[in-house]
């Protein structure tokens, strides 16, 4: 079995596991491989764009890249199994051996109670007045923060603000003179295959330059709700966190924050926060010290090809509303479960991430117009966004009457919700609908299981198995290739599309 590497974000001296992902790959090496066999053949046009050297660019941007060091108190109690601040890994983890060796080397130097420990990372200046961008995890828990500029000057830094959701932080230093600074570029223009340059402080060595290409876009590494990382093959290691990634014009298009690694070191897959995501966050941190995000108040899921077929959509695009939070902006604007949000202020919503980012980027109190598909008809709905609460509440299902009848349809064994079934499957009294008690072999590929409660079929409430059968027949008679079921599973609402051919 091949061990599954982990995605980690870190500063040198303090490492945190963020998520696990089953990705495998190798570093792309530049060289002569892939050239035409005929030496006399004209080289491809793209070769004319390859830079002969990055030296001029590096010389221009390096003065604005800084090292960030922090000091914090060691834990009050000794950690017998590992070093303070180090995560524990389960047996067989790809990190286990790496950290075992590292801890053995460092065991004699373990800080005692109340001693200080240091962590190192990177950052870059974005304003001559001394504003510095870095990662939140670089300065998280810091009691003292020091910024070291390219010429070796050490400056005390003040934390202006931080945003854990995007792993960004803004610092301020007083240098007594204007400082060299960098400008954000347009990360949306970065294409897979474009050259990039990363500069940072790996392993505390100081300013180090690496190069590579954008190897993928829009990566979700399960690090937070707004994951939209640029994937890079430029070498990034411990201490690179918070450092900039440049395009060949010297504009910052990303902030390095995590790597994909089976051993704790670089294997050529790193992740950077896109500059277009960082710009708005940094601007709010500079102005307010915090980030305020718009809130719509819906649970959404991706429109799959099966769901698109069941709703009559030509393409599987949009965000399907699975549930609406009570007293939320969506509820006040009469957004309904089963609506498909197709655009926000005329900007298309192709995936649920598009909607999440658009709403989060909108200011609290702003009015937006949503284009929704409801029961086959398009309509525009105006919504006034609220501020995102720390812990949004999930909307409760509307009660429906019970029925004692039972039925089997489309390979689903259905039953009414009586008290015996509620006790058997641990269902709350507030959940109403039709209980799935079994599936035959023809339904093995459908995302349903015993204990699920079907609350709607085709956006219509159901309370008895024969109602489910009747709604499926209606969809079949209407020529639909699939039928859309709304399902409650352990308190979470979702939609499941089932092919009517199975009926």
Coordinates of C-alpha atoms in Angstrom, one line a residue:
X1 CA 0.0 0.0 0.0
X2 CA 1.3 3.4 -0.9
X3 CA 1.2 5.8 2.1
X4 CA -1.0 8.8 1.6
X5 CA 1.0 12.0 1.8
X6 CA -0.3 15.0 3.8
X7 CA -0.8 18.6 3.1
X8 CA 0.9 20.8 5.7
X9 CA 1.3 24.4 6.3
X10 CA 4.2 25.5 8.5
X11 CA 6.8 27.9 9.6
X12 CA 10.3 26.7 10.5
X13 CA 10.1 25.5 14.1
X14 CA 6.4 25.1 14.2
X15 CA 4.4 22.8 11.9
X16 CA 0.7 22.1 11.8
X17 CA -1.1 19.4 9.9
X18 CA -3.9 20.9 7.9
X19 CA -5.5 18.1 5.9
X20 CA -4.9 14.8 4.2
X21 CA -5.3 14.3 0.5
X22 CA -4.8 11.4 -1.8
X23 CA -2.6 13.1 -4.4
X24 CA 0.4 11.6 -6.1
X25 CA 2.9 13.3 -8.4
X26 CA 6.4 14.1 -9.3
X27 CA 8.4 17.2 -9.8
X28 CA 8.5 18.5 -13.3
X29 CA 12.1 19.0 -14.5
X30 CA 13.0 21.5 -17.1
X31 CA 15.4 20.4 -19.8
X32 CA 15.7 19.2 -23.4
X33 CA 13.2 16.3 -23.0
X34 CA 10.3 16.7 -25.5
X35 CA 12.1 18.6 -28.2
X36 CA 11.5 17.6 -31.8
X37 CA 13.5 14.7 -33.0
X38 CA 14.5 16.7 -36.1
X39 CA 17.1 19.1 -34.9
X40 CA 16.5 21.4 -37.8
X41 CA 12.8 21.7 -37.1
X42 CA 11.7 25.1 -35.8
X43 CA 11.2 25.2 -32.0
X44 CA 7.6 25.7 -30.8
X45 CA 6.5 29.3 -30.4
X46 CA 6.3 29.0 -26.6
X47 CA 10.0 28.5 -26.3
X48 CA 10.5 32.2 -27.3
X49 CA 8.7 33.1 -24.1
X50 CA 11.0 31.2 -21.8
X51 CA 13.2 33.5 -19.8
X52 CA 17.0 33.1 -20.0
X53 CA 17.4 34.2 -16.4
X54 CA 15.3 35.5 -13.5
X55 CA 18.2 37.4 -12.1
X56 CA 17.0 40.9 -13.0
X57 CA 13.5 40.2 -11.6
X58 CA 14.9 38.7 -8.4
X59 CA 17.2 41.6 -7.9
X60 CA 14.2 44.0 -8.3
X61 CA 11.8 42.2 -5.9
X62 CA 14.0 40.7 -3.2
X63 CA 14.4 43.9 -1.1
X64 CA 10.7 43.8 -0.3
X65 CA 10.7 40.2 0.9
X66 CA 11.3 39.8 4.6
X67 CA 11.8 37.1 7.3
X68 CA 9.3 36.9 10.1
X69 CA 10.3 35.4 13.4
X70 CA 8.1 35.0 16.5
X71 CA 8.5 34.2 20.1
X72 CA 5.9 32.5 22.3
X73 CA 5.8 30.7 25.6
X74 CA 6.4 27.0 25.7
X75 CA 3.6 24.9 27.0
X76 CA 3.1 24.9 30.7
X77 CA 3.4 21.1 30.9
X78 CA 5.9 18.7 29.3
X79 CA 4.7 16.7 26.4
X80 CA 6.2 13.3 26.9
X81 CA 5.5 11.9 23.5
X82 CA 6.9 14.8 21.4
X83 CA 8.2 18.3 21.3
X84 CA 6.1 21.2 22.3
X85 CA 3.9 22.5 19.5
X86 CA 4.5 19.4 17.4
X87 CA 1.4 17.4 16.3
X88 CA 0.9 13.7 17.1
X89 CA 0.6 11.4 14.1
X90 CA -1.1 8.0 14.1
X91 CA 1.0 4.8 13.5
X92 CA 1.8 4.4 9.8
X93 CA 1.5 8.1 9.1
X94 CA 4.0 9.3 6.5
X95 CA 5.1 11.9 9.1
X96 CA 5.7 9.4 11.9
X97 CA 9.3 8.5 10.9
X98 CA 10.3 12.0 9.9
X99 CA 9.3 13.4 13.2
X100 CA 10.7 10.5 15.2
X101 CA 14.1 11.3 13.8
X102 CA 13.7 15.1 14.3
X103 CA 12.5 14.7 17.9
X104 CA 15.4 12.4 18.7
X105 CA 17.8 15.1 17.4
X106 CA 16.1 17.8 19.4
X107 CA 15.1 16.0 22.5
X108 CA 18.0 17.3 24.5
X109 CA 17.1 20.9 23.5
X110 CA 13.5 20.7 24.5
X111 CA 12.4 23.9 26.2
X112 CA 11.4 23.6 29.9
X113 CA 8.3 25.0 31.3
X114 CA 7.9 28.8 30.8
X115 CA 10.8 29.0 28.5
X116 CA 10.4 30.7 25.1
X117 CA 10.3 29.1 21.7
X118 CA 10.9 30.6 18.3
X119 CA 9.3 30.1 15.0
X120 CA 10.4 31.4 11.6
X121 CA 8.5 32.3 8.4
X122 CA 8.3 34.7 5.5
X123 CA 6.4 37.8 4.4
X124 CA 6.5 40.7 2.1
X125 CA 6.0 44.5 2.3
X126 CA 3.0 45.9 0.4
X127 CA 3.3 49.6 1.3
X128 CA 6.3 52.0 1.8
X129 CA 4.8 52.8 5.3
X130 CA 5.7 49.3 6.5
X131 CA 2.7 47.0 6.1
X132 CA 3.8 43.3 5.8
X133 CA 1.7 40.4 4.7
X134 CA 2.3 36.9 6.0
X135 CA 0.4 33.7 7.0
X136 CA -1.8 33.6 10.0
X137 CA -0.2 30.3 11.1
X138 CA 3.2 32.0 11.1
X139 CA 2.2 34.5 13.9
X140 CA -0.5 32.5 15.6
X141 CA 0.0 32.6 19.4
X142 CA 3.0 34.9 19.1
X143 CA 4.0 37.2 22.0
X144 CA 6.7 39.0 20.0
X145 CA 7.1 39.4 16.3
X146 CA 10.2 40.5 14.5
X147 CA 10.6 41.4 10.9
X148 CA 14.1 41.2 9.3
X149 CA 14.5 43.1 6.1
X150 CA 16.7 42.1 3.2
X151 CA 19.6 44.3 4.4
X152 CA 19.5 42.6 7.9
X153 CA 17.6 45.3 9.7
X154 CA 15.5 43.9 12.5
X155 CA 12.2 45.7 13.2
X156 CA 9.6 45.0 15.9
X157 CA 6.3 44.3 14.3
X158 CA 2.8 45.0 15.5
X159 CA -0.1 42.7 14.5
X160 CA -2.7 44.8 12.6
X161 CA -5.1 41.9 12.0
X162 CA -5.5 38.3 11.0
X163 CA -8.0 36.1 9.2
X164 CA -7.7 32.4 10.1
X165 CA -10.2 31.4 7.5
X166 CA -7.8 32.4 4.7
X167 CA -4.6 32.0 6.8
X168 CA -3.6 35.6 6.2
X169 CA -2.2 38.2 8.6
X170 CA -1.1 41.8 8.3
X171 CA 1.8 43.3 10.3
X172 CA 3.1 46.9 10.7
X173 CA 6.7 47.9 11.2
X174 CA 8.2 51.4 11.8
X175 CA 11.4 51.8 9.9
X176 CA 11.8 55.6 10.0
X177 CA 12.0 55.7 6.2
X178 CA 10.1 54.5 3.2
X179 CA 10.5 50.8 2.5
X180 CA 10.6 48.9 -0.8
X181 CA 7.3 47.3 -1.5
X182 CA 5.5 44.9 -3.8
X183 CA 2.2 45.1 -5.7
X184 CA -0.4 42.4 -6.1
X185 CA -1.0 41.1 -9.6
X186 CA -4.1 39.5 -11.1
X187 CA -4.0 35.8 -10.1
X188 CA -7.0 35.1 -12.4
X189 CA -4.7 35.6 -15.3
X190 CA -2.2 33.0 -14.1
X191 CA -2.5 30.0 -16.4
X192 CA -1.4 26.4 -15.9
X193 CA 2.1 26.3 -17.3
X194 CA 3.1 29.9 -16.5
X195 CA 6.4 30.5 -14.9
X196 CA 6.5 31.5 -11.2
X197 CA 9.2 32.5 -8.7
X198 CA 8.9 31.9 -5.0
X199 CA 11.1 33.8 -2.4
X200 CA 11.2 33.0 1.3
X201 CA 13.0 31.9 4.4
X202 CA 13.2 28.0 4.2
X203 CA 14.6 26.4 7.3
X204 CA 15.6 29.8 8.5
X205 CA 18.3 30.1 5.9
X206 CA 17.3 33.5 4.8
X207 CA 16.2 34.8 1.4
X208 CA 16.0 31.9 -1.0
X209 CA 14.7 31.9 -4.6
X210 CA 13.1 28.9 -6.3
X211 CA 11.3 28.8 -9.7
X212 CA 8.7 26.5 -11.3
X213 CA 5.3 26.7 -13.0
X214 CA 1.7 27.0 -12.1
X215 CA 0.8 23.3 -12.1
X216 CA -2.9 23.5 -11.3
X217 CA -5.6 26.1 -10.3
X218 CA -8.5 26.0 -7.9
X219 CA -7.1 23.4 -5.6
X220 CA -9.2 22.5 -2.5
X221 CA -7.0 21.0 0.2
X222 CA -9.6 21.1 2.9
X223 CA -7.7 23.8 4.8
X224 CA -10.7 26.2 5.1
X225 CA -14.0 27.3 3.6
X226 CA -12.4 29.5 0.9
X227 CA -9.8 27.1 -0.5
X228 CA -9.0 28.1 -4.1
X229 CA -5.2 27.5 -4.1
X230 CA -2.7 27.9 -6.9
X231 CA -0.7 24.7 -7.1
X232 CA 3.0 25.3 -7.8
X233 CA 6.0 23.1 -8.5
X234 CA 8.5 25.7 -7.3
X235 CA 10.3 24.3 -4.2
X236 CA 8.6 25.4 -1.0
X237 CA 9.8 24.2 2.4
X238 CA 9.4 24.9 6.2
X239 CA 9.8 28.7 6.6
X240 CA 8.5 29.6 3.2
X241 CA 5.0 30.2 4.7
X242 CA 3.9 33.7 4.1
X243 CA 6.4 34.4 1.3
X244 CA 5.3 35.7 -2.1
X245 CA 5.0 33.9 -5.5
X246 CA 5.7 36.2 -8.5
X247 CA 4.8 36.1 -12.1
X248 CA 7.5 36.9 -14.6
X249 CA 6.6 40.6 -14.4
X250 CA 7.4 40.6 -10.7
X251 CA 3.9 41.0 -9.5
X252 CA 2.7 39.0 -6.5
X253 CA 0.1 36.5 -7.6
X254 CA 0.2 34.2 -4.6
X255 CA 1.1 33.8 -0.9
X256 CA 2.8 30.5 -0.2
X257 CA 1.1 28.6 2.6
X258 CA 1.2 24.8 2.3
X259 CA 2.9 21.9 0.7
X260 CA 2.0 18.4 -0.3
X261 CA 4.5 16.1 1.3
X262 CA 5.1 12.5 2.3
X263 CA 8.1 13.2 4.4
X264 CA 7.9 16.8 5.6
X265 CA 10.1 18.2 2.8
X266 CA 9.3 19.6 -0.7
X267 CA 8.3 17.1 -3.4
X268 CA 7.5 19.8 -5.9
X269 CA 3.8 20.4 -5.0
X270 CA 3.1 23.6 -3.1
X271 CA 0.0 25.7 -2.6
X272 CA -0.3 29.5 -2.7
X273 CA -3.3 31.7 -1.8
X274 CA -4.3 33.6 -4.9
X275 CA -3.6 37.3 -4.8
X276 CA -7.2 38.1 -5.9
X277 CA -8.5 36.4 -2.8
X278 CA -5.8 38.0 -0.6
X279 CA -6.4 41.6 -1.8
X280 CA -9.8 42.1 -0.3
X281 CA -8.8 40.3 3.0
X282 CA -5.7 42.4 3.4
X283 CA -7.6 45.6 2.6
X284 CA -10.1 44.9 5.3
X285 CA -7.4 43.9 7.8
X286 CA -5.7 47.2 7.1
X287 CA -8.8 49.2 7.5
X288 CA -10.6 47.4 10.4
X289 CA -8.2 44.8 11.8
X290 CA -10.8 42.1 11.1
X291 CA -12.6 40.7 8.1
X292 CA -16.4 41.0 7.7
X293 CA -18.0 38.6 5.2
X294 CA -21.4 38.7 3.6
X295 CA -23.8 35.9 4.7
X296 CA -26.7 34.5 2.7
X297 CA -27.8 31.7 5.0
X298 CA -28.2 28.6 2.9
X299 CA -26.9 25.1 2.7
X300 CA -25.9 24.4 -0.9
X301 CA -24.7 21.4 -2.9
X302 CA -23.2 21.0 -6.4
X303 CA -25.5 20.4 -9.3
X304 CA -24.5 17.0 -10.7
X305 CA -25.4 15.8 -14.2
X306 CA -28.2 13.6 -12.6
X307 CA -29.6 16.6 -10.7
X308 CA -29.4 18.8 -13.8
X309 CA -31.4 16.1 -15.7
X310 CA -34.0 15.9 -13.0
X311 CA -34.5 19.7 -13.0
X312 CA -34.4 20.2 -16.8
X313 CA -31.1 22.1 -16.7
X314 CA -29.0 21.9 -19.9
X315 CA -25.7 21.8 -18.0
X316 CA -24.7 20.7 -14.5
X317 CA -24.0 24.2 -13.2
X318 CA -25.2 26.3 -10.3
X319 CA -25.6 25.9 -6.6
X320 CA -28.6 23.8 -5.4
X321 CA -30.1 25.1 -2.2
X322 CA -30.5 22.1 0.2
X323 CA -31.7 24.1 3.2
X324 CA -32.4 27.6 4.3
X325 CA -31.4 28.9 7.7
X326 CA -34.2 30.4 9.7
X327 CA -34.2 34.3 10.0
X328 CA -31.3 34.5 7.5
X329 CA -31.1 36.9 4.6
X330 CA -32.1 34.0 2.3
X331 CA -35.2 33.2 4.4
X332 CA -36.2 36.8 4.5
X333 CA -36.0 37.0 0.7
X334 CA -38.0 33.8 0.2
X335 CA -35.2 31.7 -1.1
X336 CA -36.4 28.1 -1.0
X337 CA -34.9 24.7 -0.7
X338 CA -34.8 23.3 -4.2
X339 CA -33.9 26.6 -5.8
X340 CA -30.8 26.5 -8.1
X341 CA -28.8 29.7 -7.8
X342 CA -27.4 30.4 -11.3
X343 CA -25.8 33.9 -10.9
X344 CA -25.1 36.6 -8.4
X345 CA -25.3 40.2 -9.8
X346 CA -25.0 38.7 -13.3
X347 CA -21.8 36.8 -12.5
X348 CA -22.4 33.2 -13.3
X349 CA -22.4 30.6 -10.5
X350 CA -20.9 27.5 -12.1
X351 CA -20.0 25.7 -8.9
X352 CA -20.9 26.0 -5.2
X353 CA -17.4 27.5 -4.6
X354 CA -18.3 30.4 -6.9
X355 CA -21.3 31.3 -4.8
X356 CA -19.4 30.9 -1.5
X357 CA -16.6 33.3 -2.6
X358 CA -19.0 35.8 -4.2
X359 CA -21.1 36.1 -1.1
X360 CA -18.0 36.2 1.2
X361 CA -16.5 38.9 -0.9
X362 CA -19.6 41.1 -0.7
X363 CA -19.9 43.7 2.0
X364 CA -22.3 43.2 4.9
X365 CA -25.5 45.0 4.3
X366 CA -25.0 45.1 0.5
X367 CA -27.9 44.2 -1.9
X368 CA -27.3 41.5 -4.4
X369 CA -29.5 40.0 -7.1
X370 CA -29.7 36.2 -7.4
X371 CA -30.9 34.5 -10.5
X372 CA -32.6 31.3 -9.5
X373 CA -34.3 28.4 -11.2
X374 CA -37.4 27.4 -9.3
X375 CA -39.7 24.6 -10.5
X376 CA -38.5 25.1 -14.1
X377 CA -38.9 28.9 -14.1
X378 CA -36.1 31.6 -14.0
X379 CA -36.6 34.5 -11.6
X380 CA -34.5 37.2 -10.0
X381 CA -34.5 37.7 -6.2
X382 CA -33.0 40.6 -4.4
X383 CA -31.2 39.8 -1.1
X384 CA -29.7 42.0 1.5
X385 CA -26.6 40.2 2.9
X386 CA -26.0 40.1 6.6
X387 CA -22.7 39.6 8.5
X388 CA -21.6 36.0 8.7
X389 CA -22.2 34.7 12.2
X390 CA -19.6 32.6 14.0
X391 CA -21.9 29.6 14.2
X392 CA -24.8 29.8 11.7
X393 CA -27.8 27.8 12.7
X394 CA -29.3 25.2 10.4
X395 CA -32.9 25.6 9.3
X396 CA -35.4 23.1 10.7
X397 CA -37.6 21.0 8.5
X398 CA -41.3 21.9 8.2
X399 CA -43.5 19.2 9.8
X400 CA -45.7 17.1 7.5
X401 CA -48.4 14.7 8.5
X402 CA -47.7 11.0 9.0
X403 CA -49.0 8.0 7.3
X404 CA -48.9 4.4 8.3
X405 CA -48.8 3.0 4.8
X406 CA -45.7 1.4 3.2
X407 CA -44.5 0.9 -0.3
X408 CA -41.6 -0.3 -2.5
X409 CA -40.6 1.8 -5.5
X410 CA -37.5 2.1 -7.6
X411 CA -35.8 -0.5 -5.5
X412 CA -36.3 1.5 -2.4
X413 CA -38.0 0.0 0.6
X414 CA -40.0 2.8 2.2
X415 CA -41.9 3.2 5.4
X416 CA -43.8 5.8 7.3
X417 CA -42.2 7.5 10.3
X418 CA -43.8 5.9 13.4
X419 CA -42.3 6.0 16.9
X420 CA -40.7 2.6 16.6
X421 CA -38.8 3.7 13.5
X422 CA -37.8 6.9 15.1
X423 CA -36.3 5.0 18.0
X424 CA -34.6 2.4 15.8
X425 CA -32.9 5.0 13.6
X426 CA -32.5 7.7 16.2
X427 CA -34.6 10.3 14.4
X428 CA -35.9 13.4 16.2
X429 CA -39.6 14.2 16.4
X430 CA -39.1 17.3 14.3
X431 CA -38.0 15.3 11.2
X432 CA -40.9 14.4 9.0
X433 CA -41.1 12.5 5.7
X434 CA -40.8 9.0 4.4
X435 CA -38.2 6.6 5.8
X436 CA -35.8 4.6 3.7
X437 CA -35.5 1.2 5.4
X438 CA -33.7 -0.8 2.6
X439 CA -32.4 -0.8 -0.9
X440 CA -32.2 -3.6 -3.4
X441 CA -29.2 -4.4 -5.7
X442 CA -30.4 -2.1 -8.5
X443 CA -29.9 0.9 -6.1
X444 CA -26.4 0.1 -5.0
X445 CA -24.9 3.1 -6.9
X446 CA -27.5 5.6 -5.4
X447 CA -26.5 7.9 -2.5
X448 CA -29.2 6.6 -0.2
X449 CA -29.0 4.3 2.8
X450 CA -31.3 3.0 5.5
X451 CA -32.2 5.7 8.0
X452 CA -32.4 8.5 5.4
X453 CA -35.7 10.4 5.4
X454 CA -37.1 11.5 2.1
X455 CA -38.8 14.9 2.8
X456 CA -39.5 16.0 -0.8
X457 CA -39.8 14.5 -4.3
X458 CA -39.6 17.0 -7.2
X459 CA -39.7 19.9 -4.7
X460 CA -43.0 18.7 -3.3
X461 CA -43.4 17.6 0.3
X462 CA -44.1 13.9 0.9
X463 CA -45.4 12.2 4.1
X464 CA -46.2 8.7 2.9
X465 CA -44.6 6.0 0.6
X466 CA -47.5 6.1 -1.8
X467 CA -46.9 9.9 -2.3
X468 CA -43.3 9.2 -3.2
X469 CA -44.5 6.7 -5.8
X470 CA -47.0 9.1 -7.2
X471 CA -44.5 11.9 -7.6
X472 CA -42.0 9.6 -9.3
X473 CA -44.7 8.6 -11.8
X474 CA -45.5 12.3 -12.5
X475 CA -41.8 12.9 -13.3
X476 CA -41.7 9.8 -15.5
X477 CA -44.9 10.8 -17.4
X478 CA -43.3 14.3 -17.9
X479 CA -40.4 12.7 -19.7
X480 CA -37.8 13.4 -17.0
X481 CA -34.7 11.1 -17.0
X482 CA -34.3 11.5 -13.3
X483 CA -36.2 12.5 -10.2
X484 CA -34.9 14.7 -7.4
X485 CA -35.3 13.6 -3.8
X486 CA -34.7 15.9 -0.8
X487 CA -33.2 13.8 1.9
X488 CA -32.5 14.4 5.6
X489 CA -29.6 12.4 6.9
X490 CA -28.6 12.8 10.6
X491 CA -30.0 16.3 10.6
X492 CA -28.3 17.4 7.4
X493 CA -30.3 18.2 4.3
X494 CA -29.2 17.2 0.8
X495 CA -30.6 16.4 -2.6
X496 CA -30.2 13.1 -4.4
X497 CA -31.0 12.6 -8.1
X498 CA -32.2 9.1 -9.0
X499 CA -32.5 7.8 -12.6
X500 CA -36.2 7.1 -13.4
X501 CA -34.9 4.2 -15.6
X502 CA -34.5 2.3 -12.4
X503 CA -38.3 2.5 -11.7

